[in-house]
């Protein structure tokens, strides 16, 4: 199981690459990993959202998402926090969260793929 230093390193490594990116598509290969809401609702909710911040709370990775109608001109969320979403990721025993080019082969047990507006993919396995 990743310990706190590993989780902090993952967040620190991904943050500069993810903040400001928009999720253009999401595929769940193992829908049961989504606990709330239902998987179909989850996909609909995250598509079109911009990643505004990334942090951690304990061993949980927190990814703050903002819908397009709340984007401000300066790159920050323009308010309306009630419409924001918080994606909470726990890596479990052997989980990984990786940012890859789309040509990279899909690893076994990849549970979710978030397609980003710059062509790269955030993969959770």
Tab-separated table of C-alpha atoms in Angstrom:
chain	number	residue	atom	x	y	z
A	1	UNK	CA	0.000	0.000	0.000
A	2	UNK	CA	1.445	3.400	-0.917
A	3	UNK	CA	2.398	5.298	2.220
A	4	UNK	CA	2.027	9.045	2.763
A	5	UNK	CA	5.380	10.011	1.182
A	6	UNK	CA	4.540	8.051	-1.979
A	7	UNK	CA	1.070	9.592	-2.206
A	8	UNK	CA	2.535	13.082	-1.729
A	9	UNK	CA	5.117	12.378	-4.447
A	10	UNK	CA	2.408	11.230	-6.865
A	11	UNK	CA	0.403	14.403	-6.240
A	12	UNK	CA	3.469	16.651	-6.559
A	13	UNK	CA	4.527	14.951	-9.799
A	14	UNK	CA	1.068	15.075	-11.424
A	15	UNK	CA	-0.093	18.519	-10.232
A	16	UNK	CA	1.864	20.669	-12.738
A	17	UNK	CA	0.705	18.488	-15.631
A	18	UNK	CA	-2.966	18.193	-14.668
A	19	UNK	CA	-4.037	21.550	-13.249
A	20	UNK	CA	-5.766	23.503	-16.009
A	21	UNK	CA	-6.466	20.436	-18.161
A	22	UNK	CA	-10.023	19.521	-19.164
A	23	UNK	CA	-11.430	15.990	-19.147
A	24	UNK	CA	-12.878	15.401	-22.619
A	25	UNK	CA	-13.814	11.746	-22.193
A	26	UNK	CA	-13.846	9.089	-19.494
A	27	UNK	CA	-13.911	5.310	-19.811
A	28	UNK	CA	-14.512	2.995	-16.880
A	29	UNK	CA	-13.191	-0.498	-17.556
A	30	UNK	CA	-14.239	-1.650	-14.082
A	31	UNK	CA	-17.302	0.474	-13.227
A	32	UNK	CA	-17.508	-0.937	-9.704
A	33	UNK	CA	-14.564	1.262	-8.662
A	34	UNK	CA	-16.933	4.245	-8.619
A	35	UNK	CA	-18.773	4.309	-5.316
A	36	UNK	CA	-20.832	7.450	-5.774
A	37	UNK	CA	-22.651	8.371	-7.954
A	38	UNK	CA	-23.605	5.537	-10.286
A	39	UNK	CA	-20.881	4.896	-12.917
A	40	UNK	CA	-22.921	6.359	-15.807
A	41	UNK	CA	-23.663	9.499	-13.792
A	42	UNK	CA	-19.998	9.740	-12.814
A	43	UNK	CA	-18.842	9.695	-16.447
A	44	UNK	CA	-21.431	12.314	-17.413
A	45	UNK	CA	-20.415	14.489	-14.459
A	46	UNK	CA	-16.648	14.525	-15.064
A	47	UNK	CA	-16.638	14.991	-18.847
A	48	UNK	CA	-16.115	18.666	-19.641
A	49	UNK	CA	-14.782	19.476	-16.182
A	50	UNK	CA	-11.490	21.291	-15.697
A	51	UNK	CA	-8.952	20.147	-13.120
A	52	UNK	CA	-8.469	23.178	-10.880
A	53	UNK	CA	-6.351	21.769	-8.093
A	54	UNK	CA	-4.827	18.616	-6.776
A	55	UNK	CA	-3.852	17.681	-3.255
A	56	UNK	CA	-4.094	14.937	-0.705
A	57	UNK	CA	-5.737	14.257	2.615
A	58	UNK	CA	-4.040	11.350	4.309
A	59	UNK	CA	-3.719	8.616	1.706
A	60	UNK	CA	-6.530	10.035	-0.442
A	61	UNK	CA	-5.710	11.992	-3.588
A	62	UNK	CA	-8.121	14.907	-4.060
A	63	UNK	CA	-8.730	16.315	-7.537
A	64	UNK	CA	-10.956	19.413	-7.684
A	65	UNK	CA	-13.036	19.747	-10.847
A	66	UNK	CA	-14.894	22.836	-12.076
A	67	UNK	CA	-17.549	22.995	-14.835
A	68	UNK	CA	-16.953	25.268	-17.861
A	69	UNK	CA	-19.616	27.838	-16.949
A	70	UNK	CA	-17.652	28.694	-13.789
A	71	UNK	CA	-14.260	29.192	-15.413
A	72	UNK	CA	-12.956	32.718	-14.926
A	73	UNK	CA	-10.907	34.606	-17.492
A	74	UNK	CA	-7.787	34.366	-15.328
A	75	UNK	CA	-7.688	30.587	-15.200
A	76	UNK	CA	-9.217	30.324	-11.735
A	77	UNK	CA	-12.666	29.102	-10.856
A	78	UNK	CA	-15.072	32.042	-10.950
A	79	UNK	CA	-17.015	30.917	-7.891
A	80	UNK	CA	-20.010	28.674	-7.383
A	81	UNK	CA	-18.227	26.016	-5.358
A	82	UNK	CA	-21.513	24.113	-5.052
A	83	UNK	CA	-21.124	23.117	-8.720
A	84	UNK	CA	-17.555	21.931	-8.283
A	85	UNK	CA	-16.755	18.257	-7.874
A	86	UNK	CA	-14.103	16.586	-5.784
A	87	UNK	CA	-12.668	13.399	-7.248
A	88	UNK	CA	-11.356	11.293	-4.363
A	89	UNK	CA	-8.853	8.585	-5.310
A	90	UNK	CA	-7.450	5.901	-3.022
A	91	UNK	CA	-4.672	3.783	-4.469
A	92	UNK	CA	-5.425	0.739	-2.340
A	93	UNK	CA	-2.695	-1.871	-2.061
A	94	UNK	CA	-1.012	-1.529	-5.451
A	95	UNK	CA	-2.855	1.292	-7.234
A	96	UNK	CA	-1.276	3.684	-9.694
A	97	UNK	CA	-2.336	6.999	-11.162
A	98	UNK	CA	-0.320	7.728	-14.291
A	99	UNK	CA	-0.272	10.386	-16.969
A	100	UNK	CA	0.582	8.775	-20.304
A	101	UNK	CA	0.582	9.421	-24.033
A	102	UNK	CA	-2.345	7.792	-25.837
A	103	UNK	CA	-0.016	5.462	-27.759
A	104	UNK	CA	1.138	3.783	-24.531
A	105	UNK	CA	-0.320	0.269	-24.287
A	106	UNK	CA	-3.170	-0.110	-21.833
A	107	UNK	CA	-1.830	-1.991	-18.814
A	108	UNK	CA	-3.715	-4.921	-17.351
A	109	UNK	CA	-6.195	-3.948	-14.661
A	110	UNK	CA	-6.522	-0.346	-15.835
A	111	UNK	CA	-9.773	0.597	-14.123
A	112	UNK	CA	-10.368	4.080	-15.521
A	113	UNK	CA	-9.004	6.294	-18.279
A	114	UNK	CA	-9.522	10.062	-18.283
A	115	UNK	CA	-8.841	11.571	-21.719
A	116	UNK	CA	-7.470	15.107	-21.431
A	117	UNK	CA	-7.722	18.081	-23.770
A	118	UNK	CA	-3.997	17.955	-24.579
A	119	UNK	CA	-4.285	14.384	-25.899
A	120	UNK	CA	-2.735	12.675	-22.893
A	121	UNK	CA	-4.528	10.225	-20.629
A	122	UNK	CA	-4.723	9.947	-16.867
A	123	UNK	CA	-4.970	6.228	-16.106
A	124	UNK	CA	-5.961	4.639	-12.823
A	125	UNK	CA	-5.059	1.021	-12.189
